[in-house]
Amino acid sequence: FLVSNKIKNNINDKFLFINQELIEDHKDYKDNFNFEIFRKKELCFKTFNFLENNLQNKETLFIGSSWGWWEFFLKDKFKIIASDIHDTYVEFHNKNTNLEYIKLDILNLNSEKKKEYEQIVVNNIEYLFDDNQLEKCIQNISKISKKGSKIFVIFRSRDGLIQRLIDHFLLPIETFLIYLIKRLKNKVYFIKAHKGFRRKISNFVEIWNKNNFKYQSIYEDMYDLEFNRLRIIKKLKISKIFFKFSPYLNILIFENDK
């Protein structure tokens, strides 16, 4: 893929790299705290709608909140506590909003006893973790959730034949062609980087199950977004012909069964 020089400097650390992308790619992050603008962001708004309709009226911890847009809008209906490992997001909300926002490293909880929640939302962080880190993440979620707690896992790194075809064949070819065109006018970089891990839903559920979380259900949506990663498909607006093949938005619900 193509990156700017600033992002290129963090290419060897996937955690820094992804965080830099989130900041660089969301220069309009303040605009998204306007609900009329936020609702036009299809992925964010569909996630918000699902959570609004499925969360129970209980204190709810969000893990991996990033800019915390849907947490910000959900806080008027639910008791929401947003969290992230990065100071940028924590400081922004502590200075600019009334959303309760704490710093939390789910891979490195302090040894003292932590508060236990009855409801937790995990916001698309699983792709950053290898299998050992994912196990650690789930074990720590067990420590901060009560027996019977509902865990909502927003999961967008689904593995499958379609994703592999796009990732390993179609997208590299398209990106290289774009690179050849752009280098005629600008200084750009064509690099290969490890942005995270993909897992099959069945494998993901298995990991949670063996850590005493009981799988309950899955919500699937946004079937054309995987294909729209290819610029030619997005430009021609033909992604709908692949409808129902590959949901990009997956929200899994587990129950703490410890």
mmCIF file of C-alpha atoms in Angstrom:
data_model
loop_
_atom_site.group_PDB
_atom_site.id
_atom_site.type_symbol
_atom_site.label_atom_id
_atom_site.label_comp_id
_atom_site.label_asym_id
_atom_site.label_seq_id
_atom_site.Cartn_x
_atom_site.Cartn_y
_atom_site.Cartn_z
ATOM 1 C CA PHE A 1 0.000 0.000 0.000
ATOM 2 C CA LEU A 2 0.983 3.643 -0.340
ATOM 3 C CA VAL A 3 1.875 5.771 2.676
ATOM 4 C CA SER A 4 3.150 9.229 3.514
ATOM 5 C CA ASN A 5 6.660 9.707 4.859
ATOM 6 C CA LYS A 6 5.339 10.413 8.373
ATOM 7 C CA ILE A 7 3.438 7.135 8.591
ATOM 8 C CA LYS A 8 6.352 5.313 6.953
ATOM 9 C CA ASN A 9 8.501 6.102 9.993
ATOM 10 C CA ASN A 10 6.319 3.887 12.219
ATOM 11 C CA ILE A 11 6.060 1.001 9.782
ATOM 12 C CA ASN A 12 7.839 -1.555 11.979
ATOM 13 C CA ASP A 13 5.538 -1.199 14.979
ATOM 14 C CA LYS A 14 1.970 -2.200 14.061
ATOM 15 C CA PHE A 15 0.511 -0.586 17.192
ATOM 16 C CA LEU A 16 2.153 2.788 16.468
ATOM 17 C CA PHE A 17 1.423 2.410 12.768
ATOM 18 C CA ILE A 18 -2.316 1.797 13.228
ATOM 19 C CA ASN A 19 -2.611 4.607 15.767
ATOM 20 C CA GLN A 20 -0.825 6.979 13.386
ATOM 21 C CA GLU A 21 -3.213 5.969 10.618
ATOM 22 C CA LEU A 22 -6.211 6.662 12.863
ATOM 23 C CA ILE A 23 -4.913 10.146 13.586
ATOM 24 C CA GLU A 24 -3.719 10.927 10.056
ATOM 25 C CA ASP A 25 -6.833 9.543 8.379
ATOM 26 C CA HIS A 26 -9.284 11.306 10.693
ATOM 27 C CA LYS A 27 -8.341 14.954 10.507
ATOM 28 C CA ASP A 28 -12.101 15.580 10.637
ATOM 29 C CA TYR A 29 -12.435 13.751 13.969
ATOM 30 C CA LYS A 30 -13.969 16.785 15.688
ATOM 31 C CA ASP A 31 -16.637 17.059 12.990
ATOM 32 C CA ASN A 32 -17.818 13.538 13.780
ATOM 33 C CA PHE A 33 -19.022 14.658 17.205
ATOM 34 C CA ASN A 34 -21.806 16.438 15.319
ATOM 35 C CA PHE A 35 -24.555 13.811 15.111
ATOM 36 C CA GLU A 36 -25.762 14.878 11.665
ATOM 37 C CA ILE A 37 -22.252 14.373 10.285
ATOM 38 C CA PHE A 38 -21.669 11.190 12.295
ATOM 39 C CA ARG A 39 -24.809 9.493 11.001
ATOM 40 C CA LYS A 40 -23.475 9.785 7.435
ATOM 41 C CA LYS A 41 -20.531 7.509 8.379
ATOM 42 C CA GLU A 42 -22.166 4.204 7.509
ATOM 43 C CA LEU A 43 -19.901 1.896 9.508
ATOM 44 C CA CYS A 44 -19.994 4.066 12.630
ATOM 45 C CA PHE A 45 -23.731 4.655 12.442
ATOM 46 C CA LYS A 46 -24.633 0.983 11.917
ATOM 47 C CA THR A 47 -22.461 0.027 14.874
ATOM 48 C CA PHE A 48 -24.065 2.775 16.956
ATOM 49 C CA ASN A 49 -27.570 1.618 16.008
ATOM 50 C CA PHE A 50 -26.824 -1.981 16.926
ATOM 51 C CA LEU A 51 -25.387 -1.015 20.299
ATOM 52 C CA GLU A 52 -28.210 1.417 21.043
ATOM 53 C CA ASN A 53 -30.754 -1.342 20.403
ATOM 54 C CA ASN A 54 -28.908 -4.179 22.145
ATOM 55 C CA LEU A 55 -27.037 -2.784 25.143
ATOM 56 C CA GLN A 56 -28.742 -3.204 28.473
ATOM 57 C CA ASN A 57 -29.130 -0.344 30.917
ATOM 58 C CA LYS A 58 -25.963 -1.215 32.824
ATOM 59 C CA GLU A 59 -22.600 0.433 33.338
ATOM 60 C CA THR A 60 -20.643 -0.400 30.196
ATOM 61 C CA LEU A 61 -16.902 -0.365 29.567
ATOM 62 C CA PHE A 62 -15.667 0.163 26.010
ATOM 63 C CA ILE A 63 -12.183 -1.179 25.238
ATOM 64 C CA GLY A 64 -10.214 0.335 22.327
ATOM 65 C CA SER A 65 -12.424 3.402 21.963
ATOM 66 C CA SER A 66 -10.071 5.480 19.812
ATOM 67 C CA TRP A 67 -11.871 8.799 19.169
ATOM 68 C CA GLY A 68 -14.981 7.402 20.897
ATOM 69 C CA TRP A 69 -17.675 8.709 18.548
ATOM 70 C CA TRP A 70 -20.406 6.179 19.248
ATOM 71 C CA GLU A 71 -19.525 6.149 22.951
ATOM 72 C CA PHE A 72 -20.051 9.912 22.952
ATOM 73 C CA PHE A 73 -23.559 9.578 21.517
ATOM 74 C CA LEU A 74 -24.490 6.515 23.578
ATOM 75 C CA LYS A 75 -23.588 8.186 26.873
ATOM 76 C CA ASP A 76 -26.885 10.082 26.979
ATOM 77 C CA LYS A 77 -28.783 6.780 27.162
ATOM 78 C CA PHE A 78 -26.317 4.497 28.967
ATOM 79 C CA LYS A 79 -23.631 4.802 31.626
ATOM 80 C CA ILE A 80 -20.594 4.611 29.332
ATOM 81 C CA ILE A 81 -16.910 4.461 30.235
ATOM 82 C CA ALA A 82 -14.618 4.713 27.205
ATOM 83 C CA SER A 83 -11.006 3.562 27.301
ATOM 84 C CA ASP A 84 -7.866 3.327 25.198
ATOM 85 C CA ILE A 85 -4.151 2.812 25.706
ATOM 86 C CA HIS A 86 -3.226 6.033 23.879
ATOM 87 C CA ASP A 87 -3.048 9.338 25.751
ATOM 88 C CA THR A 88 -4.171 11.352 22.692
ATOM 89 C CA TYR A 89 -7.770 10.161 22.967
ATOM 90 C CA VAL A 90 -7.940 10.268 26.767
ATOM 91 C CA GLU A 91 -6.629 13.835 26.909
ATOM 92 C CA PHE A 92 -8.965 15.020 24.155
ATOM 93 C CA HIS A 93 -12.089 13.837 25.963
ATOM 94 C CA ASN A 94 -10.929 14.913 29.403
ATOM 95 C CA LYS A 95 -10.453 18.433 28.030
ATOM 96 C CA ASN A 96 -13.305 18.726 25.530
ATOM 97 C CA THR A 97 -16.263 16.449 26.353
ATOM 98 C CA ASN A 98 -18.169 15.037 29.304
ATOM 99 C CA LEU A 99 -17.635 11.423 28.191
ATOM 100 C CA GLU A 100 -15.913 9.479 30.960
ATOM 101 C CA TYR A 101 -12.676 8.274 29.353
ATOM 102 C CA ILE A 102 -9.893 6.318 31.065
ATOM 103 C CA LYS A 103 -6.510 4.983 30.026
ATOM 104 C CA LEU A 104 -6.508 1.187 29.916
ATOM 105 C CA ASP A 105 -4.027 -1.347 28.560
ATOM 106 C CA ILE A 106 -6.041 -4.554 28.281
ATOM 107 C CA LEU A 107 -2.824 -6.565 27.832
ATOM 108 C CA ASN A 108 -1.268 -5.232 31.016
ATOM 109 C CA LEU A 109 -3.723 -4.770 33.865
ATOM 110 C CA ASN A 110 -2.209 -3.702 37.144
ATOM 111 C CA SER A 111 -2.039 -6.314 39.883
ATOM 112 C CA GLU A 112 -4.524 -4.580 42.198
ATOM 113 C CA LYS A 113 -8.138 -5.701 42.086
ATOM 114 C CA LYS A 114 -10.004 -4.093 39.211
ATOM 115 C CA LYS A 115 -13.602 -3.006 38.983
ATOM 116 C CA GLU A 116 -15.858 -5.648 37.434
ATOM 117 C CA TYR A 117 -18.391 -4.697 34.763
ATOM 118 C CA GLU A 118 -21.659 -6.318 33.741
ATOM 119 C CA GLN A 119 -21.268 -5.208 30.131
ATOM 120 C CA ILE A 120 -18.180 -4.696 27.972
ATOM 121 C CA VAL A 121 -17.768 -3.658 24.334
ATOM 122 C CA VAL A 122 -14.500 -4.605 22.621
ATOM 123 C CA ASN A 123 -13.961 -2.302 19.673
ATOM 124 C CA ASN A 124 -12.135 -4.041 16.809
ATOM 125 C CA ILE A 125 -8.748 -4.545 18.456
ATOM 126 C CA GLU A 126 -8.417 -8.306 18.029
ATOM 127 C CA TYR A 127 -6.631 -7.980 14.672
ATOM 128 C CA LEU A 128 -3.701 -6.262 16.403
ATOM 129 C CA PHE A 129 -2.998 -9.281 18.614
ATOM 130 C CA ASP A 130 -1.206 -12.527 17.885
ATOM 131 C CA ASP A 131 -2.706 -15.647 19.465
ATOM 132 C CA ASN A 132 -0.849 -15.230 22.780
ATOM 133 C CA GLN A 133 -1.833 -11.573 23.059
ATOM 134 C CA LEU A 134 -5.439 -12.379 22.195
ATOM 135 C CA GLU A 135 -5.513 -15.031 24.935
ATOM 136 C CA LYS A 136 -4.101 -12.471 27.385
ATOM 137 C CA CYS A 137 -6.681 -9.898 26.305
ATOM 138 C CA ILE A 138 -9.569 -12.332 26.850
ATOM 139 C CA GLN A 139 -8.192 -13.496 30.200
ATOM 140 C CA ASN A 140 -7.953 -9.876 31.375
ATOM 141 C CA ILE A 141 -11.503 -9.189 30.183
ATOM 142 C CA SER A 142 -12.538 -12.130 32.366
ATOM 143 C CA LYS A 143 -10.883 -10.402 35.336
ATOM 144 C CA ILE A 144 -12.855 -7.178 34.846
ATOM 145 C CA SER A 145 -16.232 -8.737 34.030
ATOM 146 C CA LYS A 146 -18.737 -10.368 36.350
ATOM 147 C CA LYS A 147 -20.159 -13.839 35.867
ATOM 148 C CA GLY A 148 -23.032 -13.514 33.413
ATOM 149 C CA SER A 149 -21.642 -10.285 31.928
ATOM 150 C CA LYS A 150 -22.410 -9.613 28.272
ATOM 151 C CA ILE A 151 -19.388 -9.015 26.029
ATOM 152 C CA PHE A 152 -19.967 -7.391 22.629
ATOM 153 C CA VAL A 153 -16.995 -7.892 20.287
ATOM 154 C CA ILE A 154 -16.860 -5.713 17.178
ATOM 155 C CA PHE A 155 -14.891 -7.876 14.759
ATOM 156 C CA ARG A 156 -13.840 -6.679 11.316
ATOM 157 C CA SER A 157 -10.859 -8.892 10.484
ATOM 158 C CA ARG A 158 -12.744 -11.919 9.265
ATOM 159 C CA ASP A 159 -10.715 -14.450 7.296
ATOM 160 C CA GLY A 160 -12.001 -16.309 4.245
ATOM 161 C CA LEU A 161 -11.469 -17.026 0.564
ATOM 162 C CA ILE A 162 -12.790 -13.602 -0.554
ATOM 163 C CA GLN A 163 -10.512 -11.718 1.838
ATOM 164 C CA ARG A 164 -7.475 -13.749 0.816
ATOM 165 C CA LEU A 165 -8.159 -13.198 -2.870
ATOM 166 C CA ILE A 166 -8.411 -9.429 -2.309
ATOM 167 C CA ASP A 167 -5.456 -9.179 0.109
ATOM 168 C CA HIS A 168 -2.959 -11.409 -1.661
ATOM 169 C CA PHE A 169 -3.812 -10.959 -5.316
ATOM 170 C CA LEU A 170 -6.193 -8.199 -6.416
ATOM 171 C CA LEU A 171 -5.221 -5.414 -3.989
ATOM 172 C CA PRO A 172 -1.428 -5.744 -4.440
ATOM 173 C CA ILE A 173 -1.813 -5.624 -8.225
ATOM 174 C CA GLU A 174 -4.086 -2.586 -8.105
ATOM 175 C CA THR A 175 -1.871 -0.787 -5.573
ATOM 176 C CA PHE A 176 1.255 -1.377 -7.631
ATOM 177 C CA LEU A 177 -0.415 0.019 -10.736
ATOM 178 C CA ILE A 178 -1.507 3.119 -8.794
ATOM 179 C CA TYR A 179 2.039 3.465 -7.451
ATOM 180 C CA LEU A 180 3.483 3.436 -10.972
ATOM 181 C CA ILE A 181 1.098 6.216 -11.984
ATOM 182 C CA LYS A 182 1.612 8.353 -8.875
ATOM 183 C CA ARG A 183 5.393 8.200 -8.897
ATOM 184 C CA LEU A 184 5.367 10.106 -12.182
ATOM 185 C CA LYS A 185 4.112 13.164 -10.286
ATOM 186 C CA ASN A 186 4.823 12.680 -6.585
ATOM 187 C CA LYS A 187 7.220 11.059 -4.158
ATOM 188 C CA VAL A 188 5.367 8.069 -2.784
ATOM 189 C CA TYR A 189 6.378 4.831 -1.084
ATOM 190 C CA PHE A 190 5.286 1.347 -2.036
ATOM 191 C CA ILE A 191 5.858 -0.852 1.016
ATOM 192 C CA LYS A 192 4.701 -4.039 2.647
ATOM 193 C CA ALA A 193 3.707 -3.895 6.297
ATOM 194 C CA HIS A 194 2.164 -6.150 8.901
ATOM 195 C CA LYS A 195 -1.077 -4.432 9.899
ATOM 196 C CA GLY A 196 -2.494 -7.273 11.952
ATOM 197 C CA PHE A 197 -4.095 -10.707 11.884
ATOM 198 C CA ARG A 198 -7.199 -12.147 10.244
ATOM 199 C CA ARG A 199 -9.118 -15.004 11.852
ATOM 200 C CA LYS A 200 -12.033 -17.159 10.863
ATOM 201 C CA ILE A 201 -15.147 -16.592 12.942
ATOM 202 C CA SER A 202 -15.111 -20.232 14.065
ATOM 203 C CA ASN A 203 -11.507 -19.964 15.296
ATOM 204 C CA PHE A 204 -12.233 -16.692 17.051
ATOM 205 C CA VAL A 205 -15.256 -18.136 18.851
ATOM 206 C CA GLU A 206 -13.225 -21.183 19.865
ATOM 207 C CA ILE A 207 -10.609 -19.001 21.588
ATOM 208 C CA TRP A 208 -13.281 -17.187 23.594
ATOM 209 C CA ASN A 209 -15.079 -20.415 24.468
ATOM 210 C CA LYS A 210 -11.998 -22.069 25.912
ATOM 211 C CA ASN A 211 -11.521 -19.021 28.151
ATOM 212 C CA ASN A 212 -14.959 -19.515 29.732
ATOM 213 C CA PHE A 213 -16.967 -17.182 27.531
ATOM 214 C CA LYS A 214 -20.124 -18.636 26.059
ATOM 215 C CA TYR A 215 -20.921 -17.665 22.478
ATOM 216 C CA GLN A 216 -24.493 -16.405 22.038
ATOM 217 C CA SER A 217 -25.015 -14.785 18.639
ATOM 218 C CA ILE A 218 -23.558 -12.748 15.791
ATOM 219 C CA TYR A 219 -24.765 -9.694 13.890
ATOM 220 C CA GLU A 220 -23.483 -9.321 10.304
ATOM 221 C CA ASP A 221 -23.723 -6.309 7.998
ATOM 222 C CA MET A 222 -21.989 -4.190 5.332
ATOM 223 C CA TYR A 223 -21.449 -6.945 2.779
ATOM 224 C CA ASP A 224 -19.962 -4.739 0.074
ATOM 225 C CA LEU A 225 -17.265 -2.937 2.043
ATOM 226 C CA GLU A 226 -14.607 -5.623 1.594
ATOM 227 C CA PHE A 227 -14.953 -5.285 -2.182
ATOM 228 C CA ASN A 228 -14.888 -1.503 -2.033
ATOM 229 C CA ARG A 229 -11.310 -1.727 -0.778
ATOM 230 C CA LEU A 230 -10.552 -2.188 -4.471
ATOM 231 C CA ARG A 231 -10.652 1.294 -5.990
ATOM 232 C CA ILE A 232 -11.850 0.089 -9.362
ATOM 233 C CA ILE A 233 -14.902 -1.607 -7.809
ATOM 234 C CA LYS A 234 -15.657 1.415 -5.646
ATOM 235 C CA LYS A 235 -15.314 3.792 -8.586
ATOM 236 C CA LEU A 236 -17.552 1.683 -10.830
ATOM 237 C CA LYS A 237 -20.045 1.205 -7.965
ATOM 238 C CA ILE A 238 -20.476 -2.502 -8.658
ATOM 239 C CA SER A 239 -19.873 -3.896 -5.151
ATOM 240 C CA LYS A 240 -23.578 -4.720 -4.725
ATOM 241 C CA ILE A 241 -23.251 -7.600 -7.186
ATOM 242 C CA PHE A 242 -21.261 -9.416 -4.471
ATOM 243 C CA PHE A 243 -24.040 -8.937 -1.904
ATOM 244 C CA LYS A 244 -24.092 -11.378 1.046
ATOM 245 C CA PHE A 245 -20.730 -12.900 0.174
ATOM 246 C CA SER A 246 -18.591 -11.350 2.886
ATOM 247 C CA PRO A 247 -19.843 -9.238 5.836
ATOM 248 C CA TYR A 248 -17.336 -6.599 6.891
ATOM 249 C CA LEU A 249 -19.114 -5.670 10.121
ATOM 250 C CA ASN A 250 -19.422 -8.567 12.562
ATOM 251 C CA ILE A 251 -20.539 -8.092 16.162
ATOM 252 C CA LEU A 252 -20.294 -11.204 18.318
ATOM 253 C CA ILE A 253 -21.977 -11.521 21.689
ATOM 254 C CA PHE A 254 -20.483 -13.656 24.476
ATOM 255 C CA GLU A 255 -21.443 -14.247 28.092
ATOM 256 C CA ASN A 256 -18.928 -14.594 30.886
ATOM 257 C CA ASP A 257 -19.401 -18.176 32.076
ATOM 258 C CA LYS A 258 -16.621 -18.341 34.676
#
